[in-house]
mmCIF file of N, CA, C and O in Angstrom:
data_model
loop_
_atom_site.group_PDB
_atom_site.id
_atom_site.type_symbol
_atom_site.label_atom_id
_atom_site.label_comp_id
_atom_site.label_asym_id
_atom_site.label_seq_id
_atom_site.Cartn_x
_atom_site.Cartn_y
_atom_site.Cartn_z
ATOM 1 N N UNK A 237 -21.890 -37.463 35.628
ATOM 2 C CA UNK A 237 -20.728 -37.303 34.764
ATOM 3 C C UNK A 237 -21.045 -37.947 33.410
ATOM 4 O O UNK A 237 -21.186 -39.169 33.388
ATOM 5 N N UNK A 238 -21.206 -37.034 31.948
ATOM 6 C CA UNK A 238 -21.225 -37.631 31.081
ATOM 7 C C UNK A 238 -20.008 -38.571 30.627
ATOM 8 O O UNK A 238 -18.822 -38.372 30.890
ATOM 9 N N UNK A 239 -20.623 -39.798 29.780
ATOM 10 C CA UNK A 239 -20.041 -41.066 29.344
ATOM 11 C C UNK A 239 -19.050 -40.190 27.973
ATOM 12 O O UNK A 239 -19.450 -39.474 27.056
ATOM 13 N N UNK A 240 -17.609 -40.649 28.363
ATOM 14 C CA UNK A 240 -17.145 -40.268 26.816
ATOM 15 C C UNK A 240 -15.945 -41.203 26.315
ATOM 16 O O UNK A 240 -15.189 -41.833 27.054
ATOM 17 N N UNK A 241 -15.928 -41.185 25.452
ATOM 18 C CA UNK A 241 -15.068 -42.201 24.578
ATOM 19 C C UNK A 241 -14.120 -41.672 23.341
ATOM 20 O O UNK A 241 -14.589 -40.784 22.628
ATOM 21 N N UNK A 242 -13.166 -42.040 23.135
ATOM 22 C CA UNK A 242 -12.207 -41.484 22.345
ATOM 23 C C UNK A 242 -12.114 -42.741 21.185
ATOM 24 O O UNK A 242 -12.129 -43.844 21.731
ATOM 25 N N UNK A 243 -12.031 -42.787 19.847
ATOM 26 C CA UNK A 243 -12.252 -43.591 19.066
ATOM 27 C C UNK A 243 -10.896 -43.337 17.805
ATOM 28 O O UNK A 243 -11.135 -42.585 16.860
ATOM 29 N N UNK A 244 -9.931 -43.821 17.881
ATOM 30 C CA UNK A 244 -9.143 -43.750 16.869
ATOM 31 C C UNK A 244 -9.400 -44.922 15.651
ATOM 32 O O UNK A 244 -9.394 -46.111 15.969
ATOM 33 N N UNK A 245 -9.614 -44.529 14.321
ATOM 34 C CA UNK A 245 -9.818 -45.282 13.576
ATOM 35 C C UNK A 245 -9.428 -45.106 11.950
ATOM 36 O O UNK A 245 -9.779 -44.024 11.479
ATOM 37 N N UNK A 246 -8.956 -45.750 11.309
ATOM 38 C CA UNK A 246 -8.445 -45.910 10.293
ATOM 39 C C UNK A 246 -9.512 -45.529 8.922
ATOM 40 O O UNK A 246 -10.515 -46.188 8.647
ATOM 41 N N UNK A 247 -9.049 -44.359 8.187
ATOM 42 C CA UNK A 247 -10.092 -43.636 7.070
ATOM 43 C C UNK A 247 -9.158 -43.424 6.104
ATOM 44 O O UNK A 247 -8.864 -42.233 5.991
ATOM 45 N N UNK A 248 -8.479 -44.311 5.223
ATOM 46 C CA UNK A 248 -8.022 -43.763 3.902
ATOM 47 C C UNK A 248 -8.974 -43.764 2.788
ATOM 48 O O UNK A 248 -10.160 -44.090 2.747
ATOM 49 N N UNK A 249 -8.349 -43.420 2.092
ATOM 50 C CA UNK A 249 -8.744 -43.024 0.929
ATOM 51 C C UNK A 249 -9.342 -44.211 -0.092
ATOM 52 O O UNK A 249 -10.356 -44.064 -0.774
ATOM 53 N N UNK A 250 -8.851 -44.924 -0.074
ATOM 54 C CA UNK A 250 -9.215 -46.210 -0.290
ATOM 55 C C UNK A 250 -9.976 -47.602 0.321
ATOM 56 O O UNK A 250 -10.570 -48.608 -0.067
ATOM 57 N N UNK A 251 -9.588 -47.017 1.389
ATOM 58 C CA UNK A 251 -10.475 -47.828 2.530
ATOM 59 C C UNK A 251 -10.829 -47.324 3.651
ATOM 60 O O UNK A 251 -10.394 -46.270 4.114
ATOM 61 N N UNK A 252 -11.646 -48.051 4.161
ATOM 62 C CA UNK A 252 -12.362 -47.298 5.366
ATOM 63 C C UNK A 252 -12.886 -48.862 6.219
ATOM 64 O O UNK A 252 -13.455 -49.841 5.736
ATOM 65 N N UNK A 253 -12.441 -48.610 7.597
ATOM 66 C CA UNK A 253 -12.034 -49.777 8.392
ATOM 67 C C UNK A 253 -13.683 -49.997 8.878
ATOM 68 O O UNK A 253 -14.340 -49.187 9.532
ATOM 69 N N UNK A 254 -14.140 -51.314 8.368
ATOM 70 C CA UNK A 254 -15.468 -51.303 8.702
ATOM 71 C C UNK A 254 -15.607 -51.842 10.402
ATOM 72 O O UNK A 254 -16.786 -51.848 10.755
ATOM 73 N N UNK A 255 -14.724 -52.243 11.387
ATOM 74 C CA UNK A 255 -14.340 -52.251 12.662
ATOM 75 C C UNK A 255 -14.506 -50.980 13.268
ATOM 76 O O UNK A 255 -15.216 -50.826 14.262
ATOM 77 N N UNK A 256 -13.711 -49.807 12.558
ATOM 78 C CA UNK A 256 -14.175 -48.665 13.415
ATOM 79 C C UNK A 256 -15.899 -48.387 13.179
ATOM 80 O O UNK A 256 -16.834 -48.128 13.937
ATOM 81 N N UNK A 257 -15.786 -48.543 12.068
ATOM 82 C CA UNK A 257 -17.582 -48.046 11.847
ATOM 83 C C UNK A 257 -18.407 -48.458 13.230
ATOM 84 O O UNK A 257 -18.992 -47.859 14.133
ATOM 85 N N UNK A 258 -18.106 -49.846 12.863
ATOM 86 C CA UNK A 258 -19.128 -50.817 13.918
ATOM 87 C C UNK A 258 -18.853 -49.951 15.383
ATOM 88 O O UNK A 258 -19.733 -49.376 16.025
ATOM 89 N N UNK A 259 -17.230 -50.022 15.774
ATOM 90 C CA UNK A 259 -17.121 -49.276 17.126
ATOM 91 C C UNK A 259 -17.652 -47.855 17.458
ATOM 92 O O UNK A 259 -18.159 -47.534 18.534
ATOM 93 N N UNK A 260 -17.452 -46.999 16.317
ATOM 94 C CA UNK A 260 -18.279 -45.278 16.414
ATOM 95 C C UNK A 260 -20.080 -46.290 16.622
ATOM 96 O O UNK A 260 -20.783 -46.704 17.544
ATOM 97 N N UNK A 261 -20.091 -46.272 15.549
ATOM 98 C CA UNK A 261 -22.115 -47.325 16.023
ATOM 99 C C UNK A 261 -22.182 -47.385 17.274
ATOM 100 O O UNK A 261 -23.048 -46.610 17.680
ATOM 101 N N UNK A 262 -21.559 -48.070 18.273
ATOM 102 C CA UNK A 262 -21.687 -49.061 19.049
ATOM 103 C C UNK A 262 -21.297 -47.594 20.489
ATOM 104 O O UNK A 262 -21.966 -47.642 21.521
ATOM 105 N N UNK A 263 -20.697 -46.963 20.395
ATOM 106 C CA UNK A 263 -20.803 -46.171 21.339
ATOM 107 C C UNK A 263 -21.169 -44.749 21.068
ATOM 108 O O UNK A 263 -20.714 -43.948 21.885
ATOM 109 N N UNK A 264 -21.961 -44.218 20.006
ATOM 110 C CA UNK A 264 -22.874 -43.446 19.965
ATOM 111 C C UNK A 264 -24.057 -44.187 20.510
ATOM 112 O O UNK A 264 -24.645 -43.711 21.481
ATOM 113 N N UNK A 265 -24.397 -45.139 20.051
ATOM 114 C CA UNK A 265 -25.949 -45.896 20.285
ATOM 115 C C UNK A 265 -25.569 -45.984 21.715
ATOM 116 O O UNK A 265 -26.488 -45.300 22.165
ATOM 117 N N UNK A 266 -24.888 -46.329 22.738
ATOM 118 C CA UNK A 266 -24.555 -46.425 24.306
ATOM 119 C C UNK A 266 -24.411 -44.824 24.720
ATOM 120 O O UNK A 266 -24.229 -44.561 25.909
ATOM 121 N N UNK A 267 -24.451 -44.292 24.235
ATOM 122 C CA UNK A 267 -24.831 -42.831 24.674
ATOM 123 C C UNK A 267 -23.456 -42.049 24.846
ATOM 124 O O UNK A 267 -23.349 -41.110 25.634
ATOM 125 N N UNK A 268 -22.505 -42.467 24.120
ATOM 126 C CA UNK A 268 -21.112 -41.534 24.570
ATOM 127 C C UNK A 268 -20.809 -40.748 23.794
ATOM 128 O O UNK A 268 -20.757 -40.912 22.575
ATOM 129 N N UNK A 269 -20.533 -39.643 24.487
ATOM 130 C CA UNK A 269 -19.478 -38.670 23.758
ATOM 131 C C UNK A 269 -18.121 -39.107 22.893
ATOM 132 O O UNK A 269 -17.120 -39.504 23.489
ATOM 133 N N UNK A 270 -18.143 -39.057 22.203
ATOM 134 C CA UNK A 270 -17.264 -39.045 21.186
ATOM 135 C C UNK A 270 -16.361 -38.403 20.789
ATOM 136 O O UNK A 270 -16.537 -37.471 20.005
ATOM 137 N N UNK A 271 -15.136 -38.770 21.256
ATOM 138 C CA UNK A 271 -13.754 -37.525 20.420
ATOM 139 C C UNK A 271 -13.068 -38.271 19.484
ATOM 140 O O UNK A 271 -12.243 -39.108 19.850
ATOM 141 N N UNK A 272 -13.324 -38.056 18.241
ATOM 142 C CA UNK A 272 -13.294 -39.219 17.314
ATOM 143 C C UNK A 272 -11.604 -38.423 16.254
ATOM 144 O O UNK A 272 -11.472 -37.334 15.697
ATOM 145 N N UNK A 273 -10.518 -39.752 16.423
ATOM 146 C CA UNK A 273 -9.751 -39.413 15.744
ATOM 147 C C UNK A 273 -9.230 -40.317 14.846
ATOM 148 O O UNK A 273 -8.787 -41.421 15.162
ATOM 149 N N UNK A 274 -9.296 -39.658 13.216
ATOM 150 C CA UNK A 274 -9.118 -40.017 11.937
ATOM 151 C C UNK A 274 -7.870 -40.664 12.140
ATOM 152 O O UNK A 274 -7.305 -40.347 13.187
ATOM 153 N N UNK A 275 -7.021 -41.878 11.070
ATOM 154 C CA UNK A 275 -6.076 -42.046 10.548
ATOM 155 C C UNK A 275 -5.774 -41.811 9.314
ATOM 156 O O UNK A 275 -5.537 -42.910 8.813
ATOM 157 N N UNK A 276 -5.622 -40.814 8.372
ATOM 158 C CA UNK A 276 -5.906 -40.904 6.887
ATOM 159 C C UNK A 276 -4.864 -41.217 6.365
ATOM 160 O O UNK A 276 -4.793 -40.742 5.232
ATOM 161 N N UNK A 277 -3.864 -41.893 6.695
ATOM 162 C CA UNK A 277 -2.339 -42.464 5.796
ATOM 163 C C UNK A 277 -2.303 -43.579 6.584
ATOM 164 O O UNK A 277 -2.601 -43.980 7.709
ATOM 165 N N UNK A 278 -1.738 -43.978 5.374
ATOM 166 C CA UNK A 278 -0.702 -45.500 6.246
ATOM 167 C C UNK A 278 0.527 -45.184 6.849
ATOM 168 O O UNK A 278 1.195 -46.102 7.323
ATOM 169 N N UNK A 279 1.005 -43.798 6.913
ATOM 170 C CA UNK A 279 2.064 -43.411 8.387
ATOM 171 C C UNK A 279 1.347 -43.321 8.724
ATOM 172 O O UNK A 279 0.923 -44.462 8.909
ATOM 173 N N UNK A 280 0.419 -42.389 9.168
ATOM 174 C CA UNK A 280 -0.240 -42.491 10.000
ATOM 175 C C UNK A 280 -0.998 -43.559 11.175
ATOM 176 O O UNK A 280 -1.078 -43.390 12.392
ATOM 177 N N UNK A 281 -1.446 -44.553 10.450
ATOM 178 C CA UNK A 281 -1.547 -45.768 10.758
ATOM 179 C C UNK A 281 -0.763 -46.647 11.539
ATOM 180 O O UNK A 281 -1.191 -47.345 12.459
ATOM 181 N N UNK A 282 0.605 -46.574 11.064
ATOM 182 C CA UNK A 282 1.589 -47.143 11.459
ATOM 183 C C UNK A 282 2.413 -47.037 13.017
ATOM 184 O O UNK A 282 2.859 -47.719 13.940
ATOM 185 N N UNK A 283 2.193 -45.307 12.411
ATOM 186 C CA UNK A 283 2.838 -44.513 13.951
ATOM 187 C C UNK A 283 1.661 -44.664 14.871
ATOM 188 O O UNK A 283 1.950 -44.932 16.037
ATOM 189 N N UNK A 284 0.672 -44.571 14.637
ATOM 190 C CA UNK A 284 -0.121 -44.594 15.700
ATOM 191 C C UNK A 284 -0.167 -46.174 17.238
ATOM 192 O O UNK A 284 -0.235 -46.220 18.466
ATOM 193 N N UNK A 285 -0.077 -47.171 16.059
ATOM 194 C CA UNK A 285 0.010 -48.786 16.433
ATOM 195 C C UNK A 285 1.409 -48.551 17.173
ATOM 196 O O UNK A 285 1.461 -48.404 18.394
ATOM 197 N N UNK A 286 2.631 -48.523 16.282
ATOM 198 C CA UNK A 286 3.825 -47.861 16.858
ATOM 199 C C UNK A 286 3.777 -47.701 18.606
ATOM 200 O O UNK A 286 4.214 -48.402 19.519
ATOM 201 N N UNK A 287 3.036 -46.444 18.558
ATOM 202 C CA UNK A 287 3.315 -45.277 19.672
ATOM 203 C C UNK A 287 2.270 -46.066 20.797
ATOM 204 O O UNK A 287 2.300 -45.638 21.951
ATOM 205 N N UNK A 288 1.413 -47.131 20.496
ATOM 206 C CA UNK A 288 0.481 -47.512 21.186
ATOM 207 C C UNK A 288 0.527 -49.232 21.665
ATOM 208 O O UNK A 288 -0.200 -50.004 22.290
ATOM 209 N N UNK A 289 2.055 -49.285 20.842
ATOM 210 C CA UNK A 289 1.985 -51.227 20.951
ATOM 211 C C UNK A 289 0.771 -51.868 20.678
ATOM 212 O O UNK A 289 0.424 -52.866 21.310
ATOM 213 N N UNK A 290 0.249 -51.483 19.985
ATOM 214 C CA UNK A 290 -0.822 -52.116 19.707
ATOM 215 C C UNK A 290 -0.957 -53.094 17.967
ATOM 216 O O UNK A 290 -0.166 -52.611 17.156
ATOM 217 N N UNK A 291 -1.552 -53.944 17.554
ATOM 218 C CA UNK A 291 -1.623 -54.400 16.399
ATOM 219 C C UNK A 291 -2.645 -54.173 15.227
ATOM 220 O O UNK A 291 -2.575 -54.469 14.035
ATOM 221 N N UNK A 292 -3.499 -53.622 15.878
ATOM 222 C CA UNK A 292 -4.992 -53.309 14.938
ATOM 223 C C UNK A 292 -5.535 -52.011 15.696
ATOM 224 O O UNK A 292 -5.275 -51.639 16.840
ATOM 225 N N UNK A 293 -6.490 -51.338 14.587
ATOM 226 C CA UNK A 293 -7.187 -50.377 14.549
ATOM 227 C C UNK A 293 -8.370 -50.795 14.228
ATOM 228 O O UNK A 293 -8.554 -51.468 13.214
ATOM 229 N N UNK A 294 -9.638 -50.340 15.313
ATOM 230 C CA UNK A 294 -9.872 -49.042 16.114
ATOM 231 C C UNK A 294 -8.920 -49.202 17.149
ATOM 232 O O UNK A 294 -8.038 -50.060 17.108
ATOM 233 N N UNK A 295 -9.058 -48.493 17.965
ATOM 234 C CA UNK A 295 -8.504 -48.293 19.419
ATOM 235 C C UNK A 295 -9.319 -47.484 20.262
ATOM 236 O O UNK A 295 -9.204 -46.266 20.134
ATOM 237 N N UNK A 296 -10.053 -47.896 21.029
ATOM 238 C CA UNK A 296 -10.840 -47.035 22.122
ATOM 239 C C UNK A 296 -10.546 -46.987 23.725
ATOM 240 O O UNK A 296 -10.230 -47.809 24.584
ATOM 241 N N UNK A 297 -10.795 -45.707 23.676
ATOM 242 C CA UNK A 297 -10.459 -45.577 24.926
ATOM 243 C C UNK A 297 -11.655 -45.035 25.955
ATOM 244 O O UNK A 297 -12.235 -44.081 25.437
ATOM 245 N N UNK A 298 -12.189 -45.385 27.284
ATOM 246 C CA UNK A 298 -13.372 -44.752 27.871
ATOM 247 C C UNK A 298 -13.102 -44.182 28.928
ATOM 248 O O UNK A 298 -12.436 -44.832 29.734
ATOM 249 N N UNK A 299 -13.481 -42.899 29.267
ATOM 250 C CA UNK A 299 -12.858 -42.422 30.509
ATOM 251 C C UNK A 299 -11.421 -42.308 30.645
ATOM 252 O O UNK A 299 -10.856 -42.420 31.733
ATOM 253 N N UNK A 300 -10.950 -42.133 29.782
ATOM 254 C CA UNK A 300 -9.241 -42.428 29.652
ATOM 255 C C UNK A 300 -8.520 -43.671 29.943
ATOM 256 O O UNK A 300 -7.369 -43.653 30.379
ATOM 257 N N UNK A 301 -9.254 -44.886 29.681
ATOM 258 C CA UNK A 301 -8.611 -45.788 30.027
ATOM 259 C C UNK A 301 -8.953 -46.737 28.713
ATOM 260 O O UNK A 301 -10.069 -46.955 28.241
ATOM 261 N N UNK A 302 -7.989 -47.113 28.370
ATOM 262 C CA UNK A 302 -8.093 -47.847 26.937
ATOM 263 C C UNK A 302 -8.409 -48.778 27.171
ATOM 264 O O UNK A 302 -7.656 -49.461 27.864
ATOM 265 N N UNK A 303 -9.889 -49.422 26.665
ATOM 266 C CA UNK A 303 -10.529 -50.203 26.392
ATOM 267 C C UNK A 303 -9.790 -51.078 25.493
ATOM 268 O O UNK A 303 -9.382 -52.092 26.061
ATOM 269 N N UNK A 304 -9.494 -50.985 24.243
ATOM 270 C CA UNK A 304 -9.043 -52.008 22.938
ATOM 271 C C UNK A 304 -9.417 -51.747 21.666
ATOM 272 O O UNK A 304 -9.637 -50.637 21.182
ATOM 273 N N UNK A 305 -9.499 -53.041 21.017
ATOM 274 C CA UNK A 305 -10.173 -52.783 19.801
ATOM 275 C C UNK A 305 -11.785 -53.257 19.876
ATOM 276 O O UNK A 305 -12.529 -53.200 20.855
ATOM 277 N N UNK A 306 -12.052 -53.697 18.655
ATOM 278 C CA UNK A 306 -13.965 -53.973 18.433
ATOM 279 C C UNK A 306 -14.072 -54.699 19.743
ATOM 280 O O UNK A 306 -14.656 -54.286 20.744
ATOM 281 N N UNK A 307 -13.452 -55.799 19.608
ATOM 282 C CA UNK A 307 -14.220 -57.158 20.071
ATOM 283 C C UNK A 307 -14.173 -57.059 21.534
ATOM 284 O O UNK A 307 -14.945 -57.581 22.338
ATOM 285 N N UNK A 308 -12.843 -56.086 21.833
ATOM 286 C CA UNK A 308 -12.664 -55.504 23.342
ATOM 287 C C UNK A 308 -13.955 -54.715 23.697
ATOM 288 O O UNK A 308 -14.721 -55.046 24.603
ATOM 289 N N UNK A 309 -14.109 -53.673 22.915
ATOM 290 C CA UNK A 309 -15.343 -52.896 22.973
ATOM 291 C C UNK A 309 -16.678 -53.331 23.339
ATOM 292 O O UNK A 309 -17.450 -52.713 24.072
ATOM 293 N N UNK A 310 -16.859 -54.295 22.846
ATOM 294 C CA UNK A 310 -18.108 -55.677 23.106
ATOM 295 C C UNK A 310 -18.424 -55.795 24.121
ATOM 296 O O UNK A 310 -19.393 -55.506 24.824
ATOM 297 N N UNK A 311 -16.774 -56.646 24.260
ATOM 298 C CA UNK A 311 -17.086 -57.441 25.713
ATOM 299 C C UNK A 311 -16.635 -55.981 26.894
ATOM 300 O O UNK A 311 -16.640 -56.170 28.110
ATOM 301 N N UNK A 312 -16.344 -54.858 26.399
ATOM 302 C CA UNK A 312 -16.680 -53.830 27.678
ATOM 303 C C UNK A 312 -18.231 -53.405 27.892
ATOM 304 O O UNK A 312 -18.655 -52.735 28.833
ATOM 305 N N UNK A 313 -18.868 -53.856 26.985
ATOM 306 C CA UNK A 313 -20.574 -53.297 26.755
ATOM 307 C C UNK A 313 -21.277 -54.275 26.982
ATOM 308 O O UNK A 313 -22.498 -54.124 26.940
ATOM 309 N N UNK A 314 -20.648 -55.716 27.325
ATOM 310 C CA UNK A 314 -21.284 -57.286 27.901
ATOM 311 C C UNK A 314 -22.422 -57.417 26.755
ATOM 312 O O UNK A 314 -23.650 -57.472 26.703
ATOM 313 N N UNK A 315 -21.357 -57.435 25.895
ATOM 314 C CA UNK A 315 -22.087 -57.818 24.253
ATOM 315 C C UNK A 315 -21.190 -59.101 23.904
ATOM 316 O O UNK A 315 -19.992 -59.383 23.914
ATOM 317 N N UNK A 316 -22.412 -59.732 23.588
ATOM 318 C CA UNK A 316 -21.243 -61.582 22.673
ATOM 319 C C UNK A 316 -20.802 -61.024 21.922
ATOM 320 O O UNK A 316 -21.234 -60.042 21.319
ATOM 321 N N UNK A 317 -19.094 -62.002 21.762
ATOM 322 C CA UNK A 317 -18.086 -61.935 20.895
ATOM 323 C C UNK A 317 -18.158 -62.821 20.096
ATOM 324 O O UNK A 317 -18.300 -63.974 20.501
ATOM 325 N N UNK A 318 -18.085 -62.554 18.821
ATOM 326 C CA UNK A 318 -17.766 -63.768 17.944
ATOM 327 C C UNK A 318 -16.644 -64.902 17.778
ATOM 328 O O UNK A 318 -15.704 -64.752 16.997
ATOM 329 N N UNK A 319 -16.792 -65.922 18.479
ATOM 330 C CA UNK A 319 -15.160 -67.119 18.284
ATOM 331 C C UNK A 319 -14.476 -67.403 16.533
ATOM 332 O O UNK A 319 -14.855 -68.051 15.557
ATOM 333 N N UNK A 320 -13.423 -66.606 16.815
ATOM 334 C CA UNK A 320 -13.200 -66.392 15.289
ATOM 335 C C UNK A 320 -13.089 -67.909 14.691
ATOM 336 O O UNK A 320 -13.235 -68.162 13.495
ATOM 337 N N UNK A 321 -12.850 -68.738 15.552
ATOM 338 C CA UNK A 321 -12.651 -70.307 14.927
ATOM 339 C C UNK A 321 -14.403 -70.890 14.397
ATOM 340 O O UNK A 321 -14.559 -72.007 13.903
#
């Protein structure tokens, strides 16, 4: 069964969320399929966190089961996390 991953991540126009970058990186290089979905507004953005209780973007999900954001992503790939302190 191929590995696949769903990657929601934040792409305006002005900015571009260097968290998702790292997370698309990080599970192409682990070999997954990718269904990669844009945020290009800040509704967009908003509703998405909204609809997901969630506080930050990326948001990944593997096998349909939501993983998190980056640092979640990591430690699902038994990669060190950085102690933000």
């Amino acid at each position: 069964m191929p590995k696949t991953a769903t990657l929601h991540r934040m792409v305006l126009d002005d900015h571009i969320c260097p968290w998702g970058l790292k997370a698309r990186h990080l599970l192409l290089s682990h070999g997954y399929a990718l269904d990669e979905h844009l945020l290009t507004s800040r509704e967009a953005v908003d509703a998405f966190k909204e609809e997901h209780g969630v506080k930050t973007t990326p948001q990944i999900w593997i096998n349909g089961e939501r993983i998190g954001g980056h640092d979640d992503l990591l430690r699902f790939l038994g990669k060190p996390v950085r102690d933000p302190a």
